[in-house]
Amino acid sequence: MNRVLVPLELDASMPMLGAQAHCLDGQTMGTTWQVRWVAAGASPSEMVRVAVQDELDLVVAQMSTWLESADLERFNRAPAGTWHTVPEAMAEVLAAALWLAEISGGAFNPAAGALVNLWGFGPSPRYTDPGFAPPTEGAVQHALALNDWRALQWQAASRQLHQPGGVRLDFSAIAKGYAVDRVSRRLSGMGLPHSLVEVGGELRGQGLRLGGQPWWVDLESPPTAPGQAPLPTTRVALHGLCVATSGDYRRVYTHDGARWPHTIDPRNGRPLANGLASVSVLHTECLWADAWSTALTVLGREQGLALATAHGIAALFVQREPDGRLTETLTPAMKELAG
Ligand code: ADP
Ligand code: MG
């Protein structure tokens, strides 16, 4: 059985007659990006590339943890007791991240950078480096003390952020989605309202693709255990809609037999071990799809389902049961999209 998800509101404006499909791709944020769009024959590919690169570069220049000159990294290295003017885009992401941190009880935490680095998911050392060893209990406790987002004083009106000392911001679970939104809006602003934008697996579809169909996308599903039939394919019409998936089956490392996904539970300072194989979130804004997918992954199926339901979030949970079988759970908003 397969599942088809279609947004509740449809916009009927079609690409003009004689339009053509276009595609560009490249690399950013340690991953790949791809943009597809539909436009009249001689669509200015070079102009699109420059515009896309411009948006991606802005996000990286402000929010990368991999670039020493990024505003976020400068904040991370700043001495205790200093105030910093946060650029506009970073401020927008910070405000969203702090809100989600608050309502998820710190399951989503934009100040978890010290923990992320400790477990080898930051720039250096990487868990893939030869000889990398998981941190000691003492090191975890030390990093845990530094991951309190509530210790950040944030004055939104003047975009002033206070570094209490040693707090490391990490926007990696939200910045890709935000970048997708920016690229998509930039294309619309250039008179290209029919596009599918992807950064590292997070997607946003606007308008329609060639032939008047919506941008259909199949959700990534984790591989099932031997003996279990594959999960149903979930096909989504990304028509004014975004999707992001967090999963424990990508970027996982094993050490002495334990599995460590790259998502940390900032509440106990350890990589997740709640059996969630993946969480996909559909949302009209990719920033929220991206951030919610991480928040719900950390919360786990029961708490995650309750919070997502309370906030009307469309989410699909795939749980790895103790016997290795995968089971799916949909929030009410997700069921509504499935018709
Ligand atoms: P996924 O696609 O699995 O959601 P993302 O790339 O969106 O993964 O986010 C994972 C990254 O977010 C990690 O590499 C780390 O930098 C950061 N991160 C890890 N745990 C958390 C957390 N609990 N809250 C916020 N950011 C996190
Ligand atoms: Mg994410």
CSV table of C-alpha atoms and ligand atoms in Angstrom, one decimal:
chain,number,residue,atom,x,y,z
A,1,MET,CA,0.0,0.0,0.0
A,2,ASN,CA,1.3,3.4,-0.8
A,3,ARG,CA,0.3,6.8,0.6
A,4,VAL,CA,-0.3,10.1,-1.2
A,5,LEU,CA,-0.2,13.4,0.6
A,6,VAL,CA,-1.7,16.4,-1.0
A,7,PRO,CA,-1.9,19.9,0.5
A,8,LEU,CA,-5.4,21.1,1.4
A,9,GLU,CA,-5.2,24.3,-0.6
A,10,LEU,CA,-4.3,24.3,-4.3
A,11,ASP,CA,-3.3,27.3,-6.4
A,12,ALA,CA,-4.3,26.7,-10.0
A,13,SER,CA,-1.9,29.1,-11.8
A,14,MET,CA,0.0,27.0,-14.4
A,15,PRO,CA,3.4,27.5,-16.0
A,16,MET,CA,2.9,29.4,-19.3
A,17,LEU,CA,2.6,27.6,-22.6
A,18,GLY,CA,6.0,26.8,-24.1
A,19,ALA,CA,7.7,26.7,-20.7
A,20,GLN,CA,10.7,24.4,-20.1
A,21,ALA,CA,12.1,22.5,-17.2
A,22,HIS,CA,15.5,23.7,-15.9
A,23,CYS,CA,17.8,22.3,-13.2
A,24,LEU,CA,21.0,23.5,-11.5
A,25,ASP,CA,22.9,21.9,-8.6
A,26,GLY,CA,26.0,22.5,-6.5
A,27,GLN,CA,27.5,22.1,-3.0
A,28,THR,CA,26.9,24.0,0.2
A,29,MET,CA,27.0,23.4,3.9
A,30,GLY,CA,28.8,20.1,3.6
A,31,THR,CA,26.1,18.8,1.4
A,32,THR,CA,24.5,19.3,-2.0
A,33,TRP,CA,21.8,21.7,-3.3
A,34,GLN,CA,19.5,21.3,-6.3
A,35,VAL,CA,17.1,23.7,-7.9
A,36,ARG,CA,14.5,22.8,-10.5
A,37,TRP,CA,12.2,25.4,-12.1
A,38,VAL,CA,9.9,25.8,-15.0
A,39,ALA,CA,10.0,28.9,-17.1
A,40,ALA,CA,9.8,30.3,-20.6
A,41,GLY,CA,12.4,28.9,-23.0
A,42,ALA,CA,15.3,31.2,-22.6
A,43,SER,CA,15.3,31.1,-18.8
A,44,PRO,CA,18.4,32.9,-17.4
A,45,SER,CA,20.2,29.9,-16.0
A,46,GLU,CA,23.3,32.0,-15.1
A,47,MET,CA,21.2,34.6,-13.3
A,48,VAL,CA,19.5,31.8,-11.3
A,49,ARG,CA,22.8,30.3,-10.3
A,50,VAL,CA,24.1,33.6,-9.1
A,51,ALA,CA,21.0,34.3,-7.1
A,52,VAL,CA,20.9,30.8,-5.5
A,53,GLN,CA,24.6,31.1,-4.6
A,54,ASP,CA,24.1,34.5,-3.2
A,55,GLU,CA,21.4,33.2,-0.8
A,56,LEU,CA,23.3,30.1,0.2
A,57,ASP,CA,26.5,32.2,0.8
A,58,LEU,CA,24.6,34.6,3.0
A,59,VAL,CA,23.4,31.7,5.3
A,60,VAL,CA,26.9,30.2,5.4
A,61,ALA,CA,28.6,33.6,6.1
A,62,GLN,CA,26.3,34.2,9.0
A,63,MET,CA,25.4,30.7,10.4
A,64,SER,CA,28.1,28.1,9.6
A,65,THR,CA,30.0,26.4,12.4
A,66,TRP,CA,32.6,25.4,9.7
A,67,LEU,CA,33.7,28.9,8.8
A,68,GLU,CA,35.8,30.8,11.4
A,69,SER,CA,34.7,34.1,10.0
A,70,ALA,CA,30.9,33.3,10.3
A,71,ASP,CA,29.0,35.6,12.7
A,72,LEU,CA,27.9,32.5,14.6
A,73,GLU,CA,31.5,31.2,15.0
A,74,ARG,CA,32.7,34.7,16.1
A,75,PHE,CA,30.0,34.6,18.7
A,76,ASN,CA,31.1,31.1,19.8
A,77,ARG,CA,34.7,32.2,20.3
A,78,ALA,CA,33.8,35.5,22.0
A,79,PRO,CA,34.9,36.2,25.6
A,80,ALA,CA,32.4,35.9,28.4
A,81,GLY,CA,30.3,38.9,29.1
A,82,THR,CA,30.4,40.4,25.6
A,83,TRP,CA,27.4,41.6,23.6
A,84,HIS,CA,27.1,41.0,19.8
A,85,THR,CA,25.0,42.5,17.1
A,86,VAL,CA,23.4,39.6,15.2
A,87,PRO,CA,22.8,40.1,11.5
A,88,GLU,CA,19.2,40.0,10.4
A,89,ALA,CA,19.0,36.5,8.9
A,90,MET,CA,20.8,34.9,11.8
A,91,ALA,CA,18.4,36.8,14.1
A,92,GLU,CA,15.4,35.4,12.4
A,93,VAL,CA,16.8,31.8,12.7
A,94,LEU,CA,17.8,32.4,16.3
A,95,ALA,CA,14.4,33.6,17.3
A,96,ALA,CA,12.7,30.6,15.7
A,97,ALA,CA,15.3,28.2,17.4
A,98,LEU,CA,14.9,29.8,20.8
A,99,TRP,CA,11.1,29.5,20.6
A,100,LEU,CA,11.3,25.8,19.6
A,101,ALA,CA,13.9,25.2,22.4
A,102,GLU,CA,11.4,26.6,24.9
A,103,ILE,CA,8.4,24.7,23.8
A,104,SER,CA,10.3,21.4,23.3
A,105,GLY,CA,11.8,21.6,26.8
A,106,GLY,CA,15.3,21.8,25.3
A,107,ALA,CA,15.0,18.8,23.0
A,108,PHE,CA,15.8,21.2,20.2
A,109,ASN,CA,18.7,23.3,21.4
A,110,PRO,CA,20.5,25.9,19.2
A,111,ALA,CA,23.1,26.2,22.0
A,112,ALA,CA,24.2,22.5,21.9
A,113,GLY,CA,27.4,23.2,19.9
A,114,ALA,CA,29.8,22.2,22.7
A,115,LEU,CA,28.0,18.8,22.9
A,116,VAL,CA,27.9,18.4,19.1
A,117,ASN,CA,31.6,19.0,18.9
A,118,LEU,CA,32.4,16.7,21.7
A,119,TRP,CA,30.6,13.8,20.0
A,120,GLY,CA,32.5,14.4,16.8
A,121,PHE,CA,29.7,16.0,14.8
A,122,GLY,CA,31.2,19.4,14.5
A,123,PRO,CA,34.0,20.5,12.3
A,124,SER,CA,36.8,19.0,14.3
A,125,PRO,CA,37.5,16.4,15.6
A,126,ARG,CA,35.2,14.4,13.3
A,127,TYR,CA,33.8,11.0,14.5
A,128,THR,CA,35.2,9.7,11.2
A,129,ASP,CA,38.8,10.7,12.1
A,130,PRO,CA,41.1,7.8,12.7
A,131,GLY,CA,41.4,7.1,16.5
A,132,PHE,CA,38.4,9.2,17.4
A,133,ALA,CA,37.0,8.1,20.8
A,134,PRO,CA,33.7,9.0,22.4
A,135,PRO,CA,34.0,11.5,25.2
A,136,THR,CA,34.4,10.7,28.9
A,137,GLU,CA,31.6,11.2,31.4
A,138,GLY,CA,33.5,14.3,32.8
A,139,ALA,CA,33.7,15.9,29.4
A,140,VAL,CA,30.0,15.3,28.8
A,141,GLN,CA,29.1,16.9,32.1
A,142,HIS,CA,31.3,19.9,31.3
A,143,ALA,CA,29.7,20.4,27.8
A,144,LEU,CA,26.2,19.9,29.3
A,145,ALA,CA,26.8,22.8,31.6
A,146,LEU,CA,27.5,25.0,28.6
A,147,ASN,CA,24.4,24.1,26.6
A,148,ASP,CA,21.9,26.1,28.4
A,149,TRP,CA,20.0,28.2,25.8
A,150,ARG,CA,18.2,30.0,28.7
A,151,ALA,CA,21.6,31.5,29.7
A,152,LEU,CA,21.6,33.5,26.5
A,153,GLN,CA,20.3,37.0,26.8
A,154,TRP,CA,18.6,38.0,23.5
A,155,GLN,CA,17.3,41.5,22.8
A,156,ALA,CA,15.3,41.0,19.7
A,157,ALA,CA,14.5,44.6,18.9
A,158,SER,CA,18.2,45.6,18.8
A,159,ARG,CA,19.4,42.2,17.7
A,160,GLN,CA,21.9,42.0,20.7
A,161,LEU,CA,23.0,38.7,21.9
A,162,HIS,CA,25.1,38.1,25.1
A,163,GLN,CA,27.8,35.5,25.3
A,164,PRO,CA,27.8,34.3,28.9
A,165,GLY,CA,31.1,32.4,28.3
A,166,GLY,CA,31.7,29.2,26.4
A,167,VAL,CA,28.2,28.8,24.9
A,168,ARG,CA,28.5,27.5,21.4
A,169,LEU,CA,25.6,28.0,19.0
A,170,ASP,CA,24.9,25.4,16.4
A,171,PHE,CA,22.2,26.0,13.8
A,172,SER,CA,22.9,22.9,11.7
A,173,ALA,CA,19.4,21.4,12.4
A,174,ILE,CA,17.6,24.5,11.1
A,175,ALA,CA,19.9,26.5,8.7
A,176,LYS,CA,19.5,24.2,5.7
A,177,GLY,CA,15.7,24.6,5.9
A,178,TYR,CA,16.0,28.3,6.3
A,179,ALA,CA,18.4,28.4,3.2
A,180,VAL,CA,15.8,26.5,1.2
A,181,ASP,CA,13.1,29.1,2.1
A,182,ARG,CA,15.4,32.0,1.1
A,183,VAL,CA,16.3,30.4,-2.3
A,184,SER,CA,12.7,29.6,-3.0
A,185,ARG,CA,11.5,33.2,-2.2
A,186,ARG,CA,14.4,34.7,-4.2
A,187,LEU,CA,13.2,32.7,-7.3
A,188,SER,CA,9.6,33.8,-6.8
A,189,GLY,CA,10.9,37.4,-6.6
A,190,MET,CA,12.7,36.9,-9.9
A,191,GLY,CA,9.4,35.9,-11.5
A,192,LEU,CA,10.0,32.2,-11.2
A,193,PRO,CA,7.1,30.9,-9.1
A,194,HIS,CA,7.3,27.2,-10.2
A,195,SER,CA,10.3,25.7,-8.4
A,196,LEU,CA,11.6,22.8,-6.3
A,197,VAL,CA,14.5,23.7,-4.1
A,198,GLU,CA,16.5,21.2,-2.1
A,199,VAL,CA,19.4,21.6,0.3
A,200,GLY,CA,20.8,18.4,1.9
A,201,GLY,CA,17.4,16.5,1.5
A,202,GLU,CA,15.2,19.3,2.9
A,203,LEU,CA,12.8,20.4,0.1
A,204,ARG,CA,10.4,23.2,-0.7
A,205,GLY,CA,8.0,23.1,-3.7
A,206,GLN,CA,6.2,26.1,-5.1
A,207,GLY,CA,3.8,26.2,-8.0
A,208,LEU,CA,3.8,23.3,-10.5
A,209,ARG,CA,6.2,21.4,-12.6
A,210,LEU,CA,6.1,21.0,-16.4
A,211,GLY,CA,2.8,19.4,-17.5
A,212,GLY,CA,0.8,21.0,-14.7
A,213,GLN,CA,1.6,18.4,-12.1
A,214,PRO,CA,2.7,19.3,-8.6
A,215,TRP,CA,6.3,18.6,-7.6
A,216,TRP,CA,5.9,15.0,-6.4
A,217,VAL,CA,8.5,13.8,-3.9
A,218,ASP,CA,8.8,10.4,-2.2
A,219,LEU,CA,9.8,10.5,1.5
A,220,GLU,CA,13.0,8.7,2.3
A,221,SER,CA,12.2,5.6,4.3
A,222,PRO,CA,14.7,3.7,6.5
A,223,PRO,CA,15.5,0.2,5.4
A,224,THR,CA,13.4,-2.5,7.0
A,225,ALA,CA,14.8,-5.5,9.0
A,226,PRO,CA,15.3,-8.8,7.1
A,227,GLY,CA,11.9,-10.5,6.8
A,228,GLN,CA,9.8,-7.3,7.1
A,229,ALA,CA,8.2,-6.0,3.9
A,230,PRO,CA,9.3,-2.5,2.9
A,231,LEU,CA,7.4,0.4,4.4
A,232,PRO,CA,4.8,2.0,2.2
A,233,THR,CA,6.1,4.7,-0.1
A,234,THR,CA,4.8,8.1,1.0
A,235,ARG,CA,4.4,10.4,-2.0
A,236,VAL,CA,4.0,14.1,-1.2
A,237,ALA,CA,2.7,16.9,-3.5
A,238,LEU,CA,5.1,19.7,-2.6
A,239,HIS,CA,2.7,22.4,-3.7
A,240,GLY,CA,3.4,25.4,-1.4
A,241,LEU,CA,4.8,22.8,1.0
A,242,CYS,CA,8.2,21.7,2.4
A,243,VAL,CA,9.4,18.5,3.8
A,244,ALA,CA,12.4,17.6,6.1
A,245,THR,CA,13.5,14.3,7.4
A,246,SER,CA,15.7,13.5,10.4
A,247,GLY,CA,16.9,10.0,10.7
A,248,ASP,CA,19.2,7.7,12.7
A,249,TYR,CA,20.1,5.7,9.7
A,250,ARG,CA,22.2,8.3,8.0
A,251,ARG,CA,25.5,9.7,9.4
A,252,VAL,CA,25.6,7.1,12.2
A,253,TYR,CA,28.8,5.7,13.6
A,254,THR,CA,29.3,2.6,15.7
A,255,HIS,CA,31.8,2.2,18.5
A,256,ASP,CA,32.1,-0.9,20.5
A,257,GLY,CA,28.8,-2.0,19.0
A,258,ALA,CA,26.8,1.1,20.1
A,259,ARG,CA,25.0,3.2,17.4
A,260,TRP,CA,25.4,6.9,17.6
A,261,PRO,CA,23.3,9.1,15.3
A,262,HIS,CA,24.4,12.7,14.8
A,263,THR,CA,21.5,14.1,16.8
A,264,ILE,CA,22.2,14.8,20.4
A,265,ASP,CA,19.7,14.7,23.3
A,266,PRO,CA,20.8,18.0,24.8
A,267,ARG,CA,18.9,17.1,28.0
A,268,ASN,CA,21.3,14.3,28.9
A,269,GLY,CA,24.3,15.2,26.6
A,270,ARG,CA,24.3,12.0,24.7
A,271,PRO,CA,23.5,10.9,21.1
A,272,LEU,CA,19.9,9.6,20.8
A,273,ALA,CA,19.0,6.1,21.7
A,274,ASN,CA,15.2,6.2,21.6
A,275,GLY,CA,14.7,3.9,18.7
A,276,LEU,CA,13.3,6.5,16.3
A,277,ALA,CA,14.6,5.6,12.8
A,278,SER,CA,13.2,8.8,11.2
A,279,VAL,CA,10.8,11.6,11.5
A,280,SER,CA,9.5,13.5,8.5
A,281,VAL,CA,7.7,16.8,8.9
A,282,LEU,CA,5.7,18.7,6.3
A,283,HIS,CA,5.3,22.5,6.8
A,284,THR,CA,4.7,25.5,4.7
A,285,GLU,CA,8.1,26.9,5.8
A,286,CYS,CA,11.2,24.7,5.4
A,287,LEU,CA,12.8,26.3,8.5
A,288,TRP,CA,10.1,24.8,10.6
A,289,ALA,CA,10.0,21.5,8.8
A,290,ASP,CA,13.8,21.2,9.4
A,291,ALA,CA,13.8,22.3,13.0
A,292,TRP,CA,10.6,20.3,14.0
A,293,SER,CA,12.0,17.1,12.5
A,294,THR,CA,15.0,17.3,14.8
A,295,ALA,CA,12.9,18.4,17.8
A,296,LEU,CA,10.5,15.5,17.4
A,297,THR,CA,13.3,13.0,16.8
A,298,VAL,CA,14.9,14.0,20.1
A,299,LEU,CA,11.5,13.9,22.0
A,300,GLY,CA,10.8,10.4,20.7
A,301,ARG,CA,7.5,8.9,19.5
A,302,GLU,CA,5.3,9.4,22.5
A,303,GLN,CA,6.3,12.9,23.6
A,304,GLY,CA,7.0,14.0,20.0
A,305,LEU,CA,3.5,12.9,18.9
A,306,ALA,CA,1.9,14.8,21.7
A,307,LEU,CA,3.8,18.0,21.0
A,308,ALA,CA,3.4,17.8,17.3
A,309,THR,CA,-0.3,17.2,17.7
A,310,ALA,CA,-0.7,20.1,20.1
A,311,HIS,CA,0.9,22.4,17.5
A,312,GLY,CA,-0.9,21.0,14.5
A,313,ILE,CA,2.4,19.7,13.0
A,314,ALA,CA,2.2,17.2,10.1
A,315,ALA,CA,4.7,14.5,11.1
A,316,LEU,CA,5.4,10.9,10.2
A,317,PHE,CA,7.4,8.9,12.9
A,318,VAL,CA,9.2,5.6,11.9
A,319,GLN,CA,10.0,3.7,15.1
A,320,ARG,CA,12.5,0.8,15.2
A,321,GLU,CA,10.8,-1.6,17.6
A,322,PRO,CA,12.9,-3.8,20.0
A,323,ASP,CA,12.5,-6.8,17.6
A,324,GLY,CA,14.0,-4.6,14.8
A,325,ARG,CA,10.7,-4.1,12.9
A,326,LEU,CA,9.8,-0.6,11.8
A,327,THR,CA,6.4,0.9,12.6
A,328,GLU,CA,4.9,4.1,11.3
A,329,THR,CA,2.8,6.7,13.3
A,330,LEU,CA,1.1,9.8,11.7
A,331,THR,CA,0.0,12.9,13.5
A,332,PRO,CA,-3.6,14.0,12.9
A,333,ALA,CA,-2.4,16.9,10.6
A,334,MET,CA,-0.4,14.3,8.6
A,335,LYS,CA,-3.5,12.0,8.3
A,336,GLU,CA,-5.5,15.0,7.1
A,337,LEU,CA,-3.0,15.5,4.2
A,338,ALA,CA,-3.3,11.8,3.4
A,339,GLY,CA,-7.0,12.4,2.8
B,1,ADP,P1,18.8,15.7,10.3
B,1,ADP,O1,18.7,15.8,8.8
B,1,ADP,O2,19.0,14.3,10.8
B,1,ADP,O3,17.7,16.4,11.0
B,1,ADP,P2,20.3,18.0,10.5
B,1,ADP,O4,21.5,18.1,9.6
B,1,ADP,O5,19.1,18.7,10.2
B,1,ADP,O6,20.0,16.4,10.6
B,1,ADP,O7,20.7,18.3,12.0
B,1,ADP,C1,21.7,17.6,12.7
B,1,ADP,C2,22.7,18.6,13.2
B,1,ADP,O8,22.1,19.5,14.1
B,1,ADP,C3,23.8,17.9,14.0
B,1,ADP,O9,24.9,17.6,13.1
B,1,ADP,C4,24.2,19.0,15.0
B,1,ADP,O10,25.1,19.9,14.4
B,1,ADP,C5,22.9,19.7,15.3
B,1,ADP,N1,22.2,19.1,16.4
B,1,ADP,C6,22.3,17.8,16.9
B,1,ADP,N2,21.4,17.6,17.9
B,1,ADP,C7,20.7,18.8,18.0
B,1,ADP,C8,19.6,19.2,18.9
B,1,ADP,N3,19.1,18.4,19.8
B,1,ADP,N4,19.1,20.4,18.7
B,1,ADP,C9,19.6,21.2,17.7
B,1,ADP,N5,20.6,20.9,16.9
B,1,ADP,C10,21.1,19.7,17.1
B,2,MG,MG,16.9,19.1,10.7
